[in-house]
Amino acid sequence: MSACMAFAFAAGKPIAAAAAALGTTPTFSNTPVLVVALLGGFTTNGLWCLFLNLRNGTVRDYLYAPDGALAANYGFSALAGVTWYLQFFFYGMGTTKMGQYDFSSWTLHMAFIIVFSNLWGILLREWFGASRRTHALIAAGIAVLIASTLVVGYGNYLGAS
């Protein structure tokens, strides 16, 4: 699914160009692309969740939760949604600054998210109690992502020289 957002930004270049032609600063020219891309994702995910809620008989969970958990659930959901949106907002801003290296932006974006999330999980002891093999796989995965980022950077360097 995450690659679909990269495709959305690529397919949305005419929208970004139209926004720039109408006076939007280059830094924010990708923002209108988010309207189309996120609306499509929202529609698909919303319909699927509604279908699952109806099938599983859990629609009432949107209105009733024990001990005031409903407000916390909605609050954390809103916080997660805003955070999720902001990653694409800032990604769209960043791609306008990458020039001819724009092709590598999605790779760098996703690698950073995965590395940062795993390091945050380690710091907060999310992986406490996991097996040594799991810790080794996490370390290997982070190392591969860092190495791949270095390869992309080196490839960009070679392409420029």
PDB file of C-alpha atoms in Angstrom:
ATOM      1  CA  MET A   1       0.000   0.000   0.000  1.00  0.00           C
ATOM      2  CA  SER A   2       2.726   2.507   0.811  1.00  0.00           C
ATOM      3  CA  ALA A   3       4.037   2.430  -2.743  1.00  0.00           C
ATOM      4  CA  CYS A   4       0.617   3.639  -3.885  1.00  0.00           C
ATOM      5  CA  MET A   5       1.290   6.999  -2.219  1.00  0.00           C
ATOM      6  CA  ALA A   6       4.519   7.315  -4.199  1.00  0.00           C
ATOM      7  CA  PHE A   7       2.537   6.542  -7.349  1.00  0.00           C
ATOM      8  CA  ALA A   8      -0.068   9.121  -6.303  1.00  0.00           C
ATOM      9  CA  PHE A   9       2.586  11.824  -5.983  1.00  0.00           C
ATOM     10  CA  ALA A  10       4.048  10.848  -9.364  1.00  0.00           C
ATOM     11  CA  ALA A  11       0.636  10.760 -11.058  1.00  0.00           C
ATOM     12  CA  GLY A  12      -0.306  14.020  -9.331  1.00  0.00           C
ATOM     13  CA  LYS A  13       2.516  16.043 -10.890  1.00  0.00           C
ATOM     14  CA  PRO A  14       0.039  17.765 -13.266  1.00  0.00           C
ATOM     15  CA  ILE A  15      -2.027  18.825 -10.234  1.00  0.00           C
ATOM     16  CA  ALA A  16       1.105  20.180  -8.546  1.00  0.00           C
ATOM     17  CA  ALA A  17       2.074  21.996 -11.750  1.00  0.00           C
ATOM     18  CA  ALA A  18      -1.411  23.531 -12.000  1.00  0.00           C
ATOM     19  CA  ALA A  19      -1.191  24.671  -8.378  1.00  0.00           C
ATOM     20  CA  ALA A  20       2.189  26.278  -9.059  1.00  0.00           C
ATOM     21  CA  ALA A  21       0.816  27.951 -12.198  1.00  0.00           C
ATOM     22  CA  LEU A  22      -1.974  29.460 -10.094  1.00  0.00           C
ATOM     23  CA  GLY A  23       0.515  31.019  -7.694  1.00  0.00           C
ATOM     24  CA  THR A  24       1.142  28.367  -5.048  1.00  0.00           C
ATOM     25  CA  THR A  25       4.720  28.553  -3.819  1.00  0.00           C
ATOM     26  CA  PRO A  26       6.830  25.622  -5.052  1.00  0.00           C
ATOM     27  CA  THR A  27       7.266  24.314  -1.502  1.00  0.00           C
ATOM     28  CA  PHE A  28       3.509  23.770  -1.139  1.00  0.00           C
ATOM     29  CA  SER A  29       2.721  22.776  -4.734  1.00  0.00           C
ATOM     30  CA  ASN A  30       2.335  19.084  -3.819  1.00  0.00           C
ATOM     31  CA  THR A  31      -0.285  19.785  -1.150  1.00  0.00           C
ATOM     32  CA  PRO A  32      -3.275  19.709  -3.577  1.00  0.00           C
ATOM     33  CA  VAL A  33      -2.160  16.234  -4.681  1.00  0.00           C
ATOM     34  CA  LEU A  34      -2.858  15.061  -1.135  1.00  0.00           C
ATOM     35  CA  VAL A  35      -6.528  16.009  -1.478  1.00  0.00           C
ATOM     36  CA  VAL A  36      -7.006  13.544  -4.322  1.00  0.00           C
ATOM     37  CA  ALA A  37      -4.690  10.811  -3.015  1.00  0.00           C
ATOM     38  CA  LEU A  38      -5.933  10.840   0.561  1.00  0.00           C
ATOM     39  CA  LEU A  39      -9.590  11.082  -0.448  1.00  0.00           C
ATOM     40  CA  GLY A  40      -9.180   7.886  -2.465  1.00  0.00           C
ATOM     41  CA  GLY A  41      -7.488   6.125   0.432  1.00  0.00           C
ATOM     42  CA  PHE A  42     -10.045   7.415   2.919  1.00  0.00           C
ATOM     43  CA  THR A  43     -12.927   6.204   0.764  1.00  0.00           C
ATOM     44  CA  THR A  44     -11.440   2.742   0.277  1.00  0.00           C
ATOM     45  CA  ASN A  45     -10.464   2.290   3.926  1.00  0.00           C
ATOM     46  CA  GLY A  46     -13.692   3.800   5.233  1.00  0.00           C
ATOM     47  CA  LEU A  47     -15.872   1.503   3.147  1.00  0.00           C
ATOM     48  CA  TRP A  48     -13.806  -1.542   4.097  1.00  0.00           C
ATOM     49  CA  CYS A  49     -13.983  -0.702   7.821  1.00  0.00           C
ATOM     50  CA  LEU A  50     -17.726  -0.113   7.597  1.00  0.00           C
ATOM     51  CA  PHE A  51     -18.152  -3.455   5.832  1.00  0.00           C
ATOM     52  CA  LEU A  52     -16.141  -5.230   8.546  1.00  0.00           C
ATOM     53  CA  ASN A  53     -18.071  -3.438  11.313  1.00  0.00           C
ATOM     54  CA  LEU A  54     -21.388  -4.494   9.802  1.00  0.00           C
ATOM     55  CA  ARG A  55     -20.214  -8.067   9.258  1.00  0.00           C
ATOM     56  CA  ASN A  56     -18.781  -8.393  12.767  1.00  0.00           C
ATOM     57  CA  GLY A  57     -21.617  -6.533  14.497  1.00  0.00           C
ATOM     58  CA  THR A  58     -19.276  -3.919  15.973  1.00  0.00           C
ATOM     59  CA  VAL A  59     -20.838  -0.689  14.671  1.00  0.00           C
ATOM     60  CA  ARG A  60     -22.016   0.118  18.216  1.00  0.00           C
ATOM     61  CA  ASP A  61     -18.367   0.368  19.296  1.00  0.00           C
ATOM     62  CA  TYR A  62     -18.270   3.833  17.684  1.00  0.00           C
ATOM     63  CA  LEU A  63     -20.775   5.084  20.254  1.00  0.00           C
ATOM     64  CA  TYR A  64     -20.256   2.972  23.358  1.00  0.00           C
ATOM     65  CA  ALA A  65     -17.108   2.033  25.253  1.00  0.00           C
ATOM     66  CA  PRO A  66     -16.533   1.149  28.900  1.00  0.00           C
ATOM     67  CA  ASP A  67     -15.355   3.734  31.435  1.00  0.00           C
ATOM     68  CA  GLY A  68     -14.940   6.747  29.166  1.00  0.00           C
ATOM     69  CA  ALA A  69     -12.556   5.000  26.807  1.00  0.00           C
ATOM     70  CA  LEU A  70     -14.505   6.377  23.854  1.00  0.00           C
ATOM     71  CA  ALA A  71     -13.133   9.919  24.212  1.00  0.00           C
ATOM     72  CA  ALA A  72      -9.583   8.590  24.558  1.00  0.00           C
ATOM     73  CA  ASN A  73     -10.060   6.331  21.522  1.00  0.00           C
ATOM     74  CA  TYR A  74     -11.293   9.229  19.403  1.00  0.00           C
ATOM     75  CA  GLY A  75      -8.561  11.525  20.709  1.00  0.00           C
ATOM     76  CA  PHE A  76      -5.763   9.081  19.963  1.00  0.00           C
ATOM     77  CA  SER A  77      -7.303   8.287  16.580  1.00  0.00           C
ATOM     78  CA  ALA A  78      -7.350  11.989  15.717  1.00  0.00           C
ATOM     79  CA  LEU A  79      -3.751  12.388  16.887  1.00  0.00           C
ATOM     80  CA  ALA A  80      -2.658   9.399  14.787  1.00  0.00           C
ATOM     81  CA  GLY A  81      -4.521  10.767  11.769  1.00  0.00           C
ATOM     82  CA  VAL A  82      -2.955  14.213  12.050  1.00  0.00           C
ATOM     83  CA  THR A  83       0.505  12.693  12.506  1.00  0.00           C
ATOM     84  CA  TRP A  84      -0.041  10.402   9.527  1.00  0.00           C
ATOM     85  CA  TYR A  85      -1.210  13.320   7.361  1.00  0.00           C
ATOM     86  CA  LEU A  86       1.723  15.507   8.404  1.00  0.00           C
ATOM     87  CA  GLN A  87       4.241  12.914   7.222  1.00  0.00           C
ATOM     88  CA  PHE A  88       2.853  13.256   3.700  1.00  0.00           C
ATOM     89  CA  PHE A  89       2.544  17.024   3.988  1.00  0.00           C
ATOM     90  CA  PHE A  90       6.216  17.366   4.917  1.00  0.00           C
ATOM     91  CA  TYR A  91       7.210  14.693   2.399  1.00  0.00           C
ATOM     92  CA  GLY A  92       5.478  16.726  -0.316  1.00  0.00           C
ATOM     93  CA  MET A  93       7.345  19.834   0.808  1.00  0.00           C
ATOM     94  CA  GLY A  94      10.656  17.965   0.841  1.00  0.00           C
ATOM     95  CA  THR A  95      10.305  16.512  -2.635  1.00  0.00           C
ATOM     96  CA  THR A  96      10.143  20.019  -4.074  1.00  0.00           C
ATOM     97  CA  LYS A  97      13.666  20.614  -2.743  1.00  0.00           C
ATOM     98  CA  MET A  98      15.244  17.427  -4.134  1.00  0.00           C
ATOM     99  CA  GLY A  99      15.461  18.515  -7.753  1.00  0.00           C
ATOM    100  CA  GLN A 100      16.822  15.811 -10.034  1.00  0.00           C
ATOM    101  CA  TYR A 101      17.086  13.407  -7.083  1.00  0.00           C
ATOM    102  CA  ASP A 102      13.337  13.403  -6.486  1.00  0.00           C
ATOM    103  CA  PHE A 103      13.193   9.759  -7.602  1.00  0.00           C
ATOM    104  CA  SER A 104      14.957   8.689  -4.409  1.00  0.00           C
ATOM    105  CA  SER A 105      12.712  10.630  -2.038  1.00  0.00           C
ATOM    106  CA  TRP A 106      10.179   7.862  -1.381  1.00  0.00           C
ATOM    107  CA  THR A 107      12.915   5.333  -0.603  1.00  0.00           C
ATOM    108  CA  LEU A 108      14.500   7.718   1.872  1.00  0.00           C
ATOM    109  CA  HIS A 109      11.139   8.616   3.403  1.00  0.00           C
ATOM    110  CA  MET A 110      10.104   5.009   4.030  1.00  0.00           C
ATOM    111  CA  ALA A 111      13.552   3.925   5.257  1.00  0.00           C
ATOM    112  CA  PHE A 112      13.611   6.805   7.740  1.00  0.00           C
ATOM    113  CA  ILE A 113      10.131   5.967   9.036  1.00  0.00           C
ATOM    114  CA  ILE A 114      10.995   2.301   9.567  1.00  0.00           C
ATOM    115  CA  VAL A 115      14.382   2.952  11.190  1.00  0.00           C
ATOM    116  CA  PHE A 116      13.009   5.719  13.429  1.00  0.00           C
ATOM    117  CA  SER A 117       9.977   3.663  14.485  1.00  0.00           C
ATOM    118  CA  ASN A 118      12.088   0.658  15.390  1.00  0.00           C
ATOM    119  CA  LEU A 119      14.614   2.737  17.308  1.00  0.00           C
ATOM    120  CA  TRP A 120      11.754   4.429  19.151  1.00  0.00           C
ATOM    121  CA  GLY A 121      10.318   0.999  19.975  1.00  0.00           C
ATOM    122  CA  ILE A 122      13.685  -0.142  21.314  1.00  0.00           C
ATOM    123  CA  LEU A 123      14.046   3.028  23.389  1.00  0.00           C
ATOM    124  CA  LEU A 124      10.578   2.574  24.889  1.00  0.00           C
ATOM    125  CA  ARG A 125      11.307  -1.116  25.539  1.00  0.00           C
ATOM    126  CA  GLU A 126       8.554  -2.273  23.219  1.00  0.00           C
ATOM    127  CA  TRP A 127      10.734  -5.244  22.307  1.00  0.00           C
ATOM    128  CA  PHE A 128      11.441  -6.165  25.946  1.00  0.00           C
ATOM    129  CA  GLY A 129      11.070  -9.904  26.388  1.00  0.00           C
ATOM    130  CA  ALA A 130      11.450 -10.690  22.690  1.00  0.00           C
ATOM    131  CA  SER A 131      13.860 -13.442  21.732  1.00  0.00           C
ATOM    132  CA  ARG A 132      17.490 -12.840  20.781  1.00  0.00           C
ATOM    133  CA  ARG A 133      16.605 -13.905  17.255  1.00  0.00           C
ATOM    134  CA  THR A 134      13.978 -11.157  17.066  1.00  0.00           C
ATOM    135  CA  HIS A 135      16.474  -8.564  18.314  1.00  0.00           C
ATOM    136  CA  ALA A 136      19.014  -9.804  15.758  1.00  0.00           C
ATOM    137  CA  LEU A 137      16.440  -9.529  12.960  1.00  0.00           C
ATOM    138  CA  ILE A 138      15.552  -5.986  14.015  1.00  0.00           C
ATOM    139  CA  ALA A 139      19.231  -5.007  14.074  1.00  0.00           C
ATOM    140  CA  ALA A 140      19.821  -6.653  10.689  1.00  0.00           C
ATOM    141  CA  GLY A 141      16.781  -4.927   9.197  1.00  0.00           C
ATOM    142  CA  ILE A 142      17.888  -1.531  10.471  1.00  0.00           C
ATOM    143  CA  ALA A 143      21.406  -2.165   9.137  1.00  0.00           C
ATOM    144  CA  VAL A 144      20.027  -3.109   5.707  1.00  0.00           C
ATOM    145  CA  LEU A 145      17.874   0.034   5.604  1.00  0.00           C
ATOM    146  CA  ILE A 146      20.795   2.258   6.590  1.00  0.00           C
ATOM    147  CA  ALA A 147      23.016   0.535   4.016  1.00  0.00           C
ATOM    148  CA  SER A 148      20.360   0.922   1.315  1.00  0.00           C
ATOM    149  CA  THR A 149      20.065   4.620   2.126  1.00  0.00           C
ATOM    150  CA  LEU A 150      23.828   4.968   1.777  1.00  0.00           C
ATOM    151  CA  VAL A 151      23.699   3.127  -1.565  1.00  0.00           C
ATOM    152  CA  VAL A 152      20.972   5.481  -2.822  1.00  0.00           C
ATOM    153  CA  GLY A 153      23.019   8.478  -1.672  1.00  0.00           C
ATOM    154  CA  TYR A 154      26.171   7.143  -3.295  1.00  0.00           C
ATOM    155  CA  GLY A 155      24.267   6.426  -6.503  1.00  0.00           C
ATOM    156  CA  ASN A 156      22.989  10.006  -6.515  1.00  0.00           C
ATOM    157  CA  TYR A 157      26.550  11.225  -5.961  1.00  0.00           C
ATOM    158  CA  LEU A 158      27.827   9.147  -8.890  1.00  0.00           C
ATOM    159  CA  GLY A 159      24.964  10.333 -11.069  1.00  0.00           C
ATOM    160  CA  ALA A 160      25.832  13.955 -10.346  1.00  0.00           C
ATOM    161  CA  SER A 161      29.533  13.586 -11.152  1.00  0.00           C
TER     162      SER A 161
END
